[in-house]
Coordinates of C-alpha atoms in Angstrom, one line a residue:
M1 CA 8.8 -34.0 -64.9
D2 CA 7.5 -36.1 -67.8
H3 CA 10.7 -37.8 -68.9
R4 CA 9.1 -38.7 -72.3
T5 CA 9.1 -35.0 -73.3
P6 CA 12.6 -33.9 -74.1
S7 CA 13.4 -30.3 -73.2
L8 CA 16.3 -27.9 -74.1
P9 CA 18.5 -26.0 -71.7
P10 CA 18.4 -22.1 -71.9
K11 CA 20.1 -20.8 -75.0
T12 CA 22.4 -18.8 -72.7
A13 CA 23.8 -22.0 -71.1
L14 CA 27.1 -23.4 -72.2
T15 CA 25.9 -26.7 -73.8
R16 CA 25.9 -28.5 -77.1
F17 CA 23.0 -26.3 -78.2
S18 CA 25.0 -23.1 -77.7
V19 CA 26.3 -23.4 -81.3
S20 CA 23.7 -22.9 -83.9
P21 CA 23.2 -25.5 -86.7
L22 CA 25.4 -25.1 -89.7
S23 CA 22.4 -24.7 -91.9
T24 CA 21.7 -21.4 -90.3
M25 CA 25.3 -20.1 -90.4
T26 CA 26.6 -20.8 -93.9
R27 CA 26.4 -17.2 -95.2
R28 CA 28.1 -15.8 -92.1
L29 CA 30.9 -18.4 -92.2
A30 CA 31.4 -17.7 -95.9
D31 CA 31.7 -14.0 -95.3
V32 CA 34.3 -14.6 -92.5
A33 CA 36.3 -17.2 -94.5
S34 CA 36.4 -14.8 -97.5
G35 CA 37.6 -11.9 -95.4
R36 CA 34.4 -9.8 -95.8
A37 CA 33.7 -9.9 -92.1
P38 CA 35.9 -10.3 -89.1
A39 CA 36.0 -13.5 -87.0
D40 CA 34.8 -13.7 -83.4
L41 CA 38.1 -15.4 -82.4
V42 CA 41.4 -16.0 -84.1
I43 CA 43.8 -18.5 -82.7
T44 CA 47.1 -17.6 -84.3
G45 CA 50.8 -18.5 -84.1
A46 CA 50.0 -22.2 -84.1
R47 CA 50.9 -25.5 -85.7
V48 CA 47.8 -27.2 -87.0
L49 CA 47.2 -30.9 -86.8
S50 CA 45.1 -31.9 -89.8
T51 CA 43.2 -35.2 -89.2
Y52 CA 42.2 -35.2 -92.8
S53 CA 45.7 -35.2 -94.3
E54 CA 47.5 -36.4 -91.1
R55 CA 50.0 -33.7 -91.2
I56 CA 51.1 -30.9 -88.9
T57 CA 51.5 -27.6 -90.7
S58 CA 53.4 -24.7 -89.1
E59 CA 52.6 -21.0 -88.9
R60 CA 48.8 -21.2 -89.1
E61 CA 45.8 -19.6 -87.5
V62 CA 42.1 -20.7 -87.1
W63 CA 39.3 -18.2 -87.7
I64 CA 36.2 -18.9 -85.6
A65 CA 32.7 -17.4 -85.9
G66 CA 29.5 -18.3 -84.0
G67 CA 31.3 -21.2 -82.4
R68 CA 32.3 -22.8 -85.7
I69 CA 35.5 -22.8 -87.8
A70 CA 35.4 -20.4 -90.7
A71 CA 38.8 -21.2 -92.1
V72 CA 42.4 -22.2 -91.3
K73 CA 44.8 -19.5 -92.7
P74 CA 48.5 -18.6 -92.7
A75 CA 49.5 -17.0 -89.4
G76 CA 48.9 -13.2 -89.5
S77 CA 46.2 -13.3 -92.2
Y78 CA 43.6 -11.8 -89.9
R79 CA 45.5 -8.4 -90.1
Q80 CA 44.5 -8.1 -93.8
V81 CA 40.8 -8.3 -93.1
A82 CA 38.6 -5.2 -92.8
G83 CA 37.6 -4.9 -89.2
S84 CA 39.2 -6.4 -86.1
P85 CA 38.4 -9.9 -84.8
G86 CA 36.6 -10.0 -81.5
M87 CA 39.6 -11.7 -79.8
V88 CA 43.1 -12.9 -80.8
Y89 CA 44.7 -15.7 -79.0
D90 CA 48.4 -16.4 -79.5
A91 CA 49.1 -20.2 -79.4
R92 CA 52.9 -19.5 -79.2
G93 CA 53.8 -22.3 -81.5
G94 CA 51.6 -25.0 -79.8
I95 CA 49.7 -27.6 -81.8
I96 CA 46.0 -26.8 -82.5
A97 CA 44.0 -30.0 -83.0
P98 CA 40.3 -31.0 -83.0
G99 CA 38.8 -32.0 -79.7
L100 CA 38.8 -35.7 -79.0
V101 CA 35.7 -37.9 -79.6
D102 CA 35.2 -40.9 -77.3
P103 CA 33.2 -43.5 -79.2
H104 CA 32.4 -45.7 -76.3
I105 CA 32.0 -44.9 -72.6
H106 CA 29.7 -45.5 -69.7
I107 CA 29.2 -42.3 -67.7
E108 CA 27.9 -44.3 -64.8
S109 CA 31.3 -46.1 -64.4
S110 CA 32.8 -42.8 -63.4
M111 CA 30.1 -42.6 -60.6
I112 CA 29.2 -39.0 -61.5
T113 CA 26.5 -37.3 -63.5
A114 CA 26.9 -36.2 -67.1
C115 CA 27.4 -32.5 -66.0
A116 CA 30.1 -33.6 -63.6
Y117 CA 31.7 -35.8 -66.3
A118 CA 32.1 -32.8 -68.6
E119 CA 34.7 -31.2 -66.3
A120 CA 37.2 -34.1 -66.5
A121 CA 36.5 -34.7 -70.2
L122 CA 37.3 -31.1 -71.1
L123 CA 40.4 -31.1 -69.0
N124 CA 41.5 -34.1 -71.1
G125 CA 40.6 -32.4 -74.4
T126 CA 37.5 -34.5 -75.0
T127 CA 34.6 -32.5 -76.4
T128 CA 32.3 -35.2 -77.6
I129 CA 31.3 -38.6 -76.2
F130 CA 29.1 -41.5 -77.2
C131 CA 27.8 -43.1 -74.0
D132 CA 25.9 -46.3 -73.4
S133 CA 23.8 -45.7 -70.3
H134 CA 22.8 -49.3 -69.7
E135 CA 23.7 -49.1 -66.1
I136 CA 21.0 -46.6 -65.1
G137 CA 18.7 -48.5 -67.6
N138 CA 19.2 -51.7 -65.6
V139 CA 18.1 -49.8 -62.5
M140 CA 15.4 -47.4 -63.7
D141 CA 14.4 -48.7 -67.1
A142 CA 13.8 -46.1 -69.9
A143 CA 12.9 -43.4 -67.4
G144 CA 16.4 -43.5 -66.0
I145 CA 18.0 -43.3 -69.4
E146 CA 15.8 -40.2 -70.2
M147 CA 16.9 -38.6 -66.9
M148 CA 20.5 -39.0 -68.0
L149 CA 19.7 -37.6 -71.5
E150 CA 18.2 -34.5 -69.8
D151 CA 21.4 -34.4 -67.7
A152 CA 23.5 -34.6 -70.8
R153 CA 21.6 -31.8 -72.5
H154 CA 22.5 -29.5 -69.7
A155 CA 26.2 -30.5 -69.7
P156 CA 29.0 -28.3 -71.3
L157 CA 29.9 -31.3 -73.5
S158 CA 28.5 -32.9 -76.6
I159 CA 27.0 -36.1 -75.4
F160 CA 25.3 -38.6 -77.7
L161 CA 23.6 -41.9 -76.6
T162 CA 24.1 -45.3 -77.9
V163 CA 20.8 -46.7 -76.8
P164 CA 21.3 -49.6 -74.3
S165 CA 20.5 -52.8 -76.1
T166 CA 20.9 -55.6 -73.5
V167 CA 18.8 -54.6 -70.5
P168 CA 18.7 -57.0 -68.7
A169 CA 22.0 -58.6 -69.8
T170 CA 20.5 -62.1 -69.7
T171 CA 17.0 -63.3 -68.6
P172 CA 14.8 -63.1 -65.5
D173 CA 15.7 -66.8 -64.9
L174 CA 19.4 -65.8 -64.3
E175 CA 19.1 -62.4 -62.6
T176 CA 16.7 -59.8 -61.4
A177 CA 17.1 -56.3 -63.0
G178 CA 15.2 -53.1 -62.3
G179 CA 14.8 -52.4 -66.1
D180 CA 13.5 -54.3 -69.1
L181 CA 14.3 -52.5 -72.4
T182 CA 12.1 -54.2 -74.9
P183 CA 12.4 -53.6 -78.7
E184 CA 9.4 -51.2 -78.4
K185 CA 11.0 -49.1 -75.7
I186 CA 14.3 -48.9 -77.6
A187 CA 12.5 -47.8 -80.8
A188 CA 10.7 -45.1 -78.7
L189 CA 14.0 -43.8 -77.4
F190 CA 15.3 -43.5 -81.0
D191 CA 12.2 -41.7 -82.1
R192 CA 12.0 -39.2 -79.2
W193 CA 15.6 -38.3 -78.8
P194 CA 17.6 -37.0 -81.8
E195 CA 20.9 -37.6 -79.9
A196 CA 20.2 -41.3 -79.8
A197 CA 22.9 -42.0 -82.4
A198 CA 23.3 -45.7 -82.4
L199 CA 22.4 -49.0 -80.6
G200 CA 24.6 -49.6 -77.7
E201 CA 26.9 -52.6 -77.2
K202 CA 25.0 -55.8 -77.9
M203 CA 26.5 -57.8 -75.0
D204 CA 24.5 -61.0 -75.5
F205 CA 26.6 -62.0 -78.4
V206 CA 25.9 -65.7 -77.9
P207 CA 22.1 -65.3 -78.3
V208 CA 22.7 -62.9 -81.2
T209 CA 24.7 -65.5 -83.1
M210 CA 22.2 -68.2 -82.2
G211 CA 19.4 -66.2 -83.7
D212 CA 17.5 -65.3 -80.5
E213 CA 14.2 -63.6 -81.4
R214 CA 14.3 -60.8 -78.9
S215 CA 17.9 -60.0 -79.6
H216 CA 17.3 -59.7 -83.3
A217 CA 14.1 -57.6 -82.8
I218 CA 16.3 -55.1 -80.9
L219 CA 18.8 -55.1 -83.7
A220 CA 16.0 -54.5 -86.1
A221 CA 14.7 -51.4 -84.2
A222 CA 18.1 -49.8 -84.9
L223 CA 18.7 -51.0 -88.4
E224 CA 15.3 -50.1 -89.8
R225 CA 16.0 -46.5 -88.6
G226 CA 19.4 -46.4 -90.2
K227 CA 21.2 -46.4 -86.9
P228 CA 24.6 -48.2 -86.5
V229 CA 24.9 -51.1 -84.0
S230 CA 27.7 -51.3 -81.5
G231 CA 29.0 -54.6 -80.3
H232 CA 30.6 -56.6 -77.5
I233 CA 32.1 -60.0 -78.4
Y234 CA 34.6 -62.6 -77.2
G235 CA 35.7 -65.5 -79.4
R236 CA 36.8 -65.6 -83.0
E237 CA 34.2 -68.3 -83.7
F238 CA 31.4 -65.8 -83.2
V239 CA 32.7 -63.0 -85.5
A240 CA 31.0 -64.1 -88.8
A241 CA 27.5 -64.5 -87.4
Y242 CA 27.8 -61.3 -85.3
A243 CA 28.8 -59.2 -88.3
A244 CA 26.1 -60.8 -90.4
S245 CA 23.6 -59.7 -87.7
G246 CA 24.4 -56.0 -88.4
V247 CA 26.9 -55.3 -85.7
T248 CA 29.5 -52.8 -87.0
D249 CA 31.8 -51.9 -84.1
T250 CA 33.3 -53.4 -80.9
H251 CA 35.5 -52.3 -78.1
E252 CA 36.2 -55.9 -76.9
A253 CA 38.9 -56.9 -79.3
I254 CA 41.4 -58.1 -76.8
D255 CA 44.2 -59.3 -79.1
R256 CA 45.5 -58.8 -82.7
D257 CA 43.9 -62.0 -84.1
I258 CA 40.3 -61.3 -83.2
A259 CA 40.9 -57.6 -84.1
D260 CA 42.1 -58.7 -87.5
D261 CA 39.1 -61.0 -88.0
L262 CA 36.7 -58.2 -87.1
L263 CA 38.3 -55.7 -89.4
D264 CA 38.0 -58.1 -92.3
A265 CA 34.4 -58.7 -91.4
G266 CA 33.6 -55.0 -91.7
V267 CA 33.5 -54.2 -88.0
W268 CA 35.1 -51.0 -86.7
I269 CA 37.6 -51.6 -83.8
F270 CA 37.7 -49.3 -80.8
L271 CA 41.0 -49.9 -79.1
R272 CA 40.3 -49.7 -75.4
G273 CA 43.0 -48.1 -73.3
G274 CA 42.8 -48.2 -69.6
P275 CA 45.1 -47.9 -66.6
P276 CA 47.2 -51.0 -66.6
T277 CA 46.1 -51.8 -63.1
T278 CA 42.5 -52.3 -64.3
P279 CA 40.8 -54.9 -66.6
W280 CA 40.4 -52.4 -69.4
H281 CA 43.8 -52.1 -71.1
S282 CA 43.5 -54.2 -74.3
L283 CA 45.0 -51.6 -76.7
P284 CA 48.6 -52.7 -76.6
E285 CA 47.7 -56.2 -77.9
A286 CA 44.8 -55.4 -80.2
I287 CA 46.8 -52.6 -82.0
K288 CA 49.1 -55.3 -83.3
T289 CA 46.6 -55.9 -86.1
I290 CA 48.3 -52.7 -87.4
T291 CA 51.8 -52.9 -86.2
D292 CA 52.3 -56.7 -86.7
L293 CA 49.8 -57.7 -89.4
G294 CA 49.9 -54.5 -91.5
S295 CA 46.2 -53.6 -91.5
S296 CA 45.1 -50.0 -92.1
H297 CA 44.2 -47.8 -89.2
K298 CA 41.4 -46.1 -91.1
R299 CA 38.6 -48.1 -89.4
I300 CA 40.2 -48.1 -86.0
C301 CA 39.5 -45.7 -83.1
V302 CA 40.5 -45.5 -79.5
C303 CA 38.1 -45.3 -76.5
T304 CA 38.1 -45.4 -72.8
D305 CA 35.0 -47.5 -72.0
D306 CA 35.1 -47.5 -68.2
R307 CA 36.8 -45.0 -65.8
D308 CA 36.2 -44.2 -62.2
A309 CA 36.4 -40.5 -61.3
D310 CA 40.0 -40.8 -60.1
D311 CA 41.2 -42.5 -63.2
L312 CA 39.1 -40.3 -65.5
M313 CA 41.2 -37.3 -64.3
M314 CA 44.5 -39.0 -65.1
F315 CA 43.8 -41.5 -67.9
G316 CA 41.3 -39.8 -70.2
M317 CA 41.1 -40.0 -74.0
D318 CA 44.3 -37.9 -74.4
W319 CA 46.2 -40.5 -72.4
V320 CA 44.7 -43.3 -74.6
T321 CA 45.9 -41.5 -77.8
R322 CA 49.3 -41.2 -76.3
E323 CA 49.2 -44.9 -75.5
A324 CA 48.4 -45.5 -79.2
R325 CA 51.5 -43.4 -80.1
R326 CA 53.6 -45.4 -77.6
S327 CA 52.3 -48.6 -79.3
G328 CA 53.5 -47.6 -82.8
M329 CA 51.3 -44.9 -84.2
N330 CA 52.7 -41.5 -85.1
R331 CA 51.2 -38.3 -83.5
E332 CA 48.9 -37.5 -86.4
Q333 CA 47.6 -41.1 -86.7
A334 CA 47.0 -41.4 -83.0
W335 CA 45.1 -38.1 -82.7
S336 CA 43.0 -39.0 -85.8
M337 CA 42.1 -42.3 -84.2
G338 CA 40.8 -40.3 -81.2
S339 CA 38.9 -37.6 -83.2
L340 CA 38.1 -37.9 -86.9
H341 CA 37.8 -41.7 -86.9
P342 CA 35.1 -41.9 -84.1
A343 CA 33.3 -39.0 -85.8
T344 CA 33.4 -40.8 -89.1
R345 CA 32.2 -44.0 -87.5
F346 CA 29.0 -42.3 -86.3
G347 CA 28.6 -40.2 -89.5
M348 CA 29.4 -36.9 -87.8
D349 CA 32.7 -36.0 -89.5
G350 CA 31.0 -33.0 -91.1
E351 CA 30.4 -31.6 -87.6
I352 CA 33.3 -32.8 -85.4
G353 CA 36.7 -34.5 -85.6
G354 CA 38.6 -32.1 -87.8
L355 CA 39.5 -28.5 -88.4
G356 CA 37.5 -28.1 -91.7
G357 CA 35.4 -25.1 -92.4
G358 CA 31.9 -25.3 -90.9
R359 CA 32.9 -27.7 -88.2
R360 CA 32.2 -26.9 -84.5
A361 CA 35.1 -25.0 -83.0
D362 CA 35.9 -27.8 -80.5
L363 CA 39.6 -27.4 -80.3
V364 CA 42.6 -28.2 -78.1
L365 CA 46.0 -26.7 -77.7
L366 CA 48.7 -29.4 -77.4
N367 CA 52.4 -29.6 -76.7
D368 CA 54.7 -31.8 -78.6
D369 CA 53.9 -34.8 -76.3
L370 CA 50.2 -34.4 -77.0
D371 CA 49.5 -33.1 -73.5
V372 CA 46.4 -30.9 -73.5
Q373 CA 47.0 -27.3 -72.4
N374 CA 43.8 -25.6 -73.5
T375 CA 40.4 -26.6 -74.6
W376 CA 37.8 -24.6 -76.6
Y377 CA 34.3 -25.9 -76.7
G378 CA 32.1 -24.3 -79.3
G379 CA 34.7 -21.5 -79.6
E380 CA 34.6 -20.8 -75.8
L381 CA 37.8 -21.2 -73.8
V382 CA 36.9 -23.7 -71.1
V383 CA 40.3 -24.9 -70.1
E384 CA 43.5 -22.8 -70.1
A385 CA 46.9 -23.9 -68.9
K386 CA 45.3 -27.2 -67.7
R387 CA 42.8 -25.4 -65.4
I388 CA 39.1 -24.9 -66.0
T389 CA 38.2 -21.2 -66.7
P390 CA 35.6 -19.2 -64.7
M391 CA 33.1 -19.7 -67.6
L392 CA 33.3 -23.5 -67.3
D393 CA 33.2 -23.3 -63.5
Q394 CA 30.0 -21.3 -63.7
A395 CA 28.5 -23.8 -66.2
L396 CA 29.3 -26.7 -63.9
S397 CA 27.5 -24.9 -61.0
N398 CA 24.2 -24.9 -62.9
R399 CA 23.8 -28.7 -63.1
Y400 CA 20.8 -30.8 -63.9
R401 CA 19.1 -32.1 -60.7
Y402 CA 17.8 -35.6 -60.8
P403 CA 14.2 -36.1 -59.6
G404 CA 13.4 -37.6 -56.2
E405 CA 12.7 -41.1 -57.4
A406 CA 16.3 -41.4 -58.6
Y407 CA 17.4 -41.1 -55.0
R408 CA 15.2 -44.1 -53.9
T409 CA 16.4 -47.2 -55.7
V410 CA 17.8 -49.5 -53.1
H411 CA 14.8 -51.5 -51.9
I412 CA 16.0 -54.1 -49.4
P413 CA 13.3 -54.6 -46.8
S414 CA 15.6 -56.2 -44.2
V415 CA 19.1 -57.5 -44.0
P416 CA 19.1 -61.2 -45.0
K417 CA 21.3 -64.0 -44.0
L418 CA 24.6 -63.1 -45.7
I419 CA 26.7 -66.3 -45.5
P420 CA 25.8 -69.8 -46.7
D421 CA 25.1 -72.7 -44.3
L422 CA 28.1 -74.6 -43.1
P423 CA 28.3 -77.9 -45.0
K424 CA 27.3 -80.7 -42.7
E425 CA 29.4 -83.3 -44.5
A426 CA 32.4 -83.2 -46.9
C427 CA 31.3 -82.0 -50.3
T428 CA 32.4 -80.3 -53.5
A429 CA 31.9 -76.5 -53.7
N430 CA 31.5 -74.6 -57.0
V431 CA 33.6 -71.5 -56.3
I432 CA 34.6 -68.4 -58.2
R433 CA 38.4 -68.0 -58.6
V434 CA 39.4 -64.4 -59.3
A435 CA 42.6 -63.4 -61.1
L436 CA 44.0 -60.2 -62.5
P437 CA 43.0 -58.2 -64.5
G438 CA 39.6 -59.2 -63.2
I439 CA 37.4 -59.5 -66.3
V440 CA 37.3 -63.3 -66.7
L441 CA 36.5 -65.3 -63.6
F442 CA 37.4 -69.0 -63.3
H443 CA 35.2 -71.9 -62.2
D444 CA 37.0 -74.0 -59.6
K445 CA 35.7 -77.1 -57.8
V446 CA 37.0 -77.2 -54.2
Q447 CA 36.8 -80.2 -51.9
L448 CA 35.5 -79.0 -48.6
Q449 CA 36.1 -81.2 -45.6
K450 CA 33.7 -81.3 -42.6
E451 CA 34.7 -78.6 -40.1
E452 CA 33.3 -77.2 -36.9
N453 CA 33.2 -73.6 -38.2
W454 CA 33.6 -71.4 -41.3
D455 CA 36.9 -69.9 -40.1
A456 CA 38.8 -73.1 -40.7
L457 CA 37.2 -73.8 -44.1
L458 CA 37.9 -70.2 -45.3
S459 CA 41.5 -70.2 -44.1
K460 CA 42.4 -73.7 -45.4
N461 CA 41.0 -73.0 -48.9
D462 CA 41.7 -69.2 -49.3
L463 CA 38.0 -68.5 -49.6
T464 CA 35.9 -65.4 -49.0
F465 CA 32.1 -65.2 -48.6
V466 CA 30.3 -63.4 -51.5
T467 CA 26.6 -62.6 -51.5
V468 CA 24.4 -60.9 -54.1
I469 CA 21.1 -59.2 -52.8
E470 CA 18.4 -58.1 -55.2
R471 CA 17.7 -54.4 -54.6
H472 CA 15.0 -53.4 -57.0
G473 CA 12.1 -54.5 -54.8
R474 CA 11.1 -57.2 -57.3
T475 CA 11.5 -60.4 -55.2
G476 CA 10.1 -59.3 -51.8
G477 CA 13.5 -59.8 -50.1
K478 CA 13.9 -63.3 -51.4
G479 CA 16.5 -62.6 -54.1
V480 CA 19.6 -63.6 -52.2
A481 CA 22.4 -65.9 -53.4
H482 CA 25.5 -67.1 -51.5
G483 CA 28.8 -68.0 -53.0
L484 CA 32.5 -68.3 -52.3
L485 CA 35.4 -66.4 -53.8
K486 CA 38.8 -68.1 -54.1
D487 CA 42.1 -66.0 -54.1
F488 CA 40.2 -62.8 -53.5
G489 CA 42.7 -61.9 -50.8
L490 CA 40.5 -60.0 -48.3
K491 CA 42.3 -60.3 -45.0
S492 CA 39.4 -59.1 -42.7
G493 CA 36.2 -57.2 -42.7
A494 CA 34.0 -56.8 -45.8
V495 CA 33.5 -54.8 -49.0
A496 CA 30.3 -54.0 -50.7
S497 CA 28.9 -52.3 -53.8
S498 CA 25.6 -51.3 -55.3
V499 CA 27.3 -51.3 -58.7
G500 CA 27.1 -55.0 -59.4
H501 CA 27.0 -55.2 -63.2
D502 CA 24.8 -55.3 -65.0
S503 CA 21.6 -55.7 -63.0
H504 CA 23.2 -53.6 -60.3
N505 CA 22.1 -55.6 -57.4
V506 CA 24.2 -55.2 -54.2
I507 CA 27.3 -57.4 -53.9
V508 CA 28.9 -58.0 -50.6
A509 CA 32.1 -60.0 -49.9
G510 CA 33.6 -60.6 -46.5
T511 CA 35.4 -62.8 -44.0
N512 CA 32.6 -62.6 -41.4
E513 CA 28.8 -61.9 -41.4
A514 CA 28.9 -59.1 -38.9
D515 CA 31.1 -56.8 -41.1
M516 CA 29.1 -57.9 -44.2
R517 CA 25.9 -56.8 -42.4
V518 CA 27.5 -53.4 -41.5
A519 CA 28.5 -52.9 -45.2
L520 CA 25.0 -53.8 -46.5
E521 CA 23.2 -51.6 -43.9
T522 CA 25.5 -48.7 -44.9
L523 CA 24.5 -49.0 -48.5
I524 CA 20.9 -49.3 -47.7
E525 CA 21.1 -46.1 -45.6
S526 CA 23.0 -44.2 -48.2
Q527 CA 20.9 -45.6 -51.0
G528 CA 24.0 -46.8 -52.8
G529 CA 27.7 -46.7 -52.9
V530 CA 30.9 -48.7 -52.6
C531 CA 32.5 -49.2 -49.2
V532 CA 35.1 -51.0 -47.1
V533 CA 34.3 -52.1 -43.6
D534 CA 36.5 -53.6 -40.9
Q535 CA 35.7 -54.5 -37.3
G536 CA 32.3 -52.9 -37.6
H537 CA 33.5 -49.5 -38.9
V538 CA 33.3 -48.0 -42.4
V539 CA 36.9 -47.4 -43.4
A540 CA 36.2 -45.8 -46.7
M541 CA 33.2 -45.1 -48.9
V542 CA 32.0 -43.5 -52.1
P543 CA 28.3 -42.6 -51.6
L544 CA 26.2 -43.1 -54.8
P545 CA 22.7 -41.9 -54.0
I546 CA 21.5 -41.4 -57.6
A547 CA 20.2 -44.8 -58.8
G548 CA 22.8 -46.4 -56.5
L549 CA 25.2 -45.6 -59.3
L550 CA 26.0 -41.9 -59.3
S551 CA 27.2 -39.2 -56.9
D552 CA 25.7 -35.7 -57.1
K553 CA 29.1 -34.1 -56.3
R554 CA 31.7 -32.5 -58.6
V555 CA 34.2 -34.9 -60.2
T556 CA 37.1 -33.5 -58.1
E557 CA 35.3 -34.5 -54.9
V558 CA 34.3 -37.9 -56.1
A559 CA 37.9 -38.5 -57.4
E560 CA 39.2 -37.7 -53.9
E561 CA 36.7 -40.2 -52.3
T562 CA 37.6 -42.8 -54.9
R563 CA 41.3 -42.4 -54.2
A564 CA 40.7 -43.0 -50.5
L565 CA 38.5 -46.0 -51.3
K566 CA 41.2 -47.6 -53.5
V567 CA 43.8 -47.1 -50.7
A568 CA 41.5 -48.9 -48.2
W569 CA 40.7 -51.6 -50.8
K570 CA 44.3 -52.4 -51.3
K571 CA 45.1 -52.3 -47.6
A572 CA 42.3 -54.8 -47.0
G573 CA 44.1 -57.2 -49.2
C574 CA 41.7 -57.4 -52.2
K575 CA 43.7 -58.7 -55.2
I576 CA 41.4 -57.4 -57.9
P577 CA 40.4 -53.7 -58.1
Y578 CA 37.0 -52.7 -56.9
M579 CA 35.9 -52.1 -60.5
G580 CA 36.8 -55.8 -61.2
F581 CA 34.8 -56.7 -58.0
N582 CA 31.8 -54.9 -59.5
L583 CA 32.0 -57.3 -62.5
I584 CA 31.6 -60.5 -60.4
P585 CA 27.8 -60.6 -61.0
L586 CA 28.2 -59.8 -64.8
S587 CA 26.6 -63.0 -66.2
V588 CA 27.6 -62.6 -69.8
I589 CA 31.4 -63.0 -69.4
P590 CA 33.0 -66.4 -68.8
E591 CA 33.4 -68.7 -66.8
I592 CA 31.3 -68.3 -63.7
R593 CA 29.4 -65.5 -62.1
I594 CA 27.0 -65.0 -59.2
T595 CA 23.7 -63.1 -59.4
D596 CA 20.7 -62.9 -57.0
K597 CA 19.6 -66.2 -58.6
G598 CA 22.7 -68.1 -57.8
L599 CA 25.9 -69.2 -59.5
V600 CA 25.8 -68.9 -63.3
L601 CA 28.0 -70.8 -65.7
V602 CA 28.9 -68.8 -68.9
P603 CA 28.5 -69.3 -71.8
E604 CA 26.3 -72.3 -70.9
M605 CA 23.9 -69.9 -69.2
E606 CA 23.1 -72.5 -66.5
L607 CA 22.6 -72.2 -62.8
V608 CA 24.7 -74.5 -60.6
P609 CA 24.4 -75.1 -56.8
L610 CA 27.1 -73.9 -54.4
Y611 CA 27.5 -77.4 -53.0
E612 CA 27.4 -80.8 -54.8
G613 CA 27.5 -84.2 -53.1

């Protein structure tokens, strides 16, 4: 397949394209809304949550035609129309609300394809997502992103792309990536794919604020096309220059003060809610810009950012809206922050995010606690009583198939030496200290005494080996760097992942080289995955054969594999979750990281040796 030639799925498929453009349907919708023609579907006996007025109104019904909303009327009004509707659904007093819109997610973090992601999203009442596919971009360049866009077009979910902006995350001097998204490639993605709605998170915020030429050329590719720019920023001192560079949203506001600064600088805030056991739960602090400092919620959304398949099923966008409610918002405000506000941020509030006439009939049925009971996607019932319907099950069976090259991306010619040389004399080691929640890593200097073997040094200093191996075939097997983790907690064996953000090289940590070797060989054989090894045996694994990032199984299967992995991970003693482990090579977040080039100090962007005299 030529990935530069976008194609559309069959019209009969349940996809974003199943609903015709509003421009072709206005006369029909006007006829239905005026009572001159019957609706295809009437959902009656409902309370209606209006995200426009932020009110819940009782005894209402929604008229739907051609997959779009024709009108919201008093309950029972359909009986006065000539002709019977195609179907009447009694909501029995439940709350009808617009489907949720996730303004910032990474599909690859869930380790599933876009088609598989749709199942969990719809179960959670999410009908539209804006995804940044920088992970597959780091592995397979623009071709990988276009594969995912093809995948997205075949999914029973509305998926828009925020074009990856920082691939690689730093420079070839600091890490080896499989992709290099230049300003020209980014411009071409915008021009070829209408669903390329914005520029994805500009993670290299320090170079942006320092006026780096390449970074600003990428910003220009979006801005000259009228596309909004998404951000990623730490540090209040960077806010002014970042906003002045054209960035107008961020999901990285970690507390109320930087959130407040960003709002006043004209930057939308996406409150990131994540399971409290992961590094992604900043909502309770950042929302205090509203609850403590009195700012308006009108330019504030909620988002998920990263979820593995297991957490995606239990902690979706609906859970995040409930977290916003628990943190001080009322029901109507919380749901608006998860639907209308993200739609407005991306200029799509005329299509999604509310129950106005002409909008897509992407709806959910809620109980009083905002738990999703049903989901309608383009007027089709895809989830009922918290279970997928046969229609959705069939749609999920007709998934996009990734081409063969996507299954051949782990290019490691032979297993290299996986532990550093034992220091011959006493020395100082630059080590990476981990701590919950696992985003920021700390630079410690540990005095190593001369020992006869590694066991004594590791035990005395609570250290674990960590090695990053370049897997894109760019260094001829020479891209290997050794380091030491402090306080990682691994009791025995090894853990490994091909999801080493953001260049997605392989990262292996272990207490001994033999188990580290088994872990690496396992990932080479499977062409990607995350695994736990002990005493030469694979204890748990999630195989990820597509780009070393994605499974080709249904979300329920991957969720089960992920649950088993997390049990084994915890039993092995690892103190940060495996998704935090995947961040250890992410060389844009302080204080110290390890890539295939070595130890990187952030934000200095300098390499330092493992040992110093």
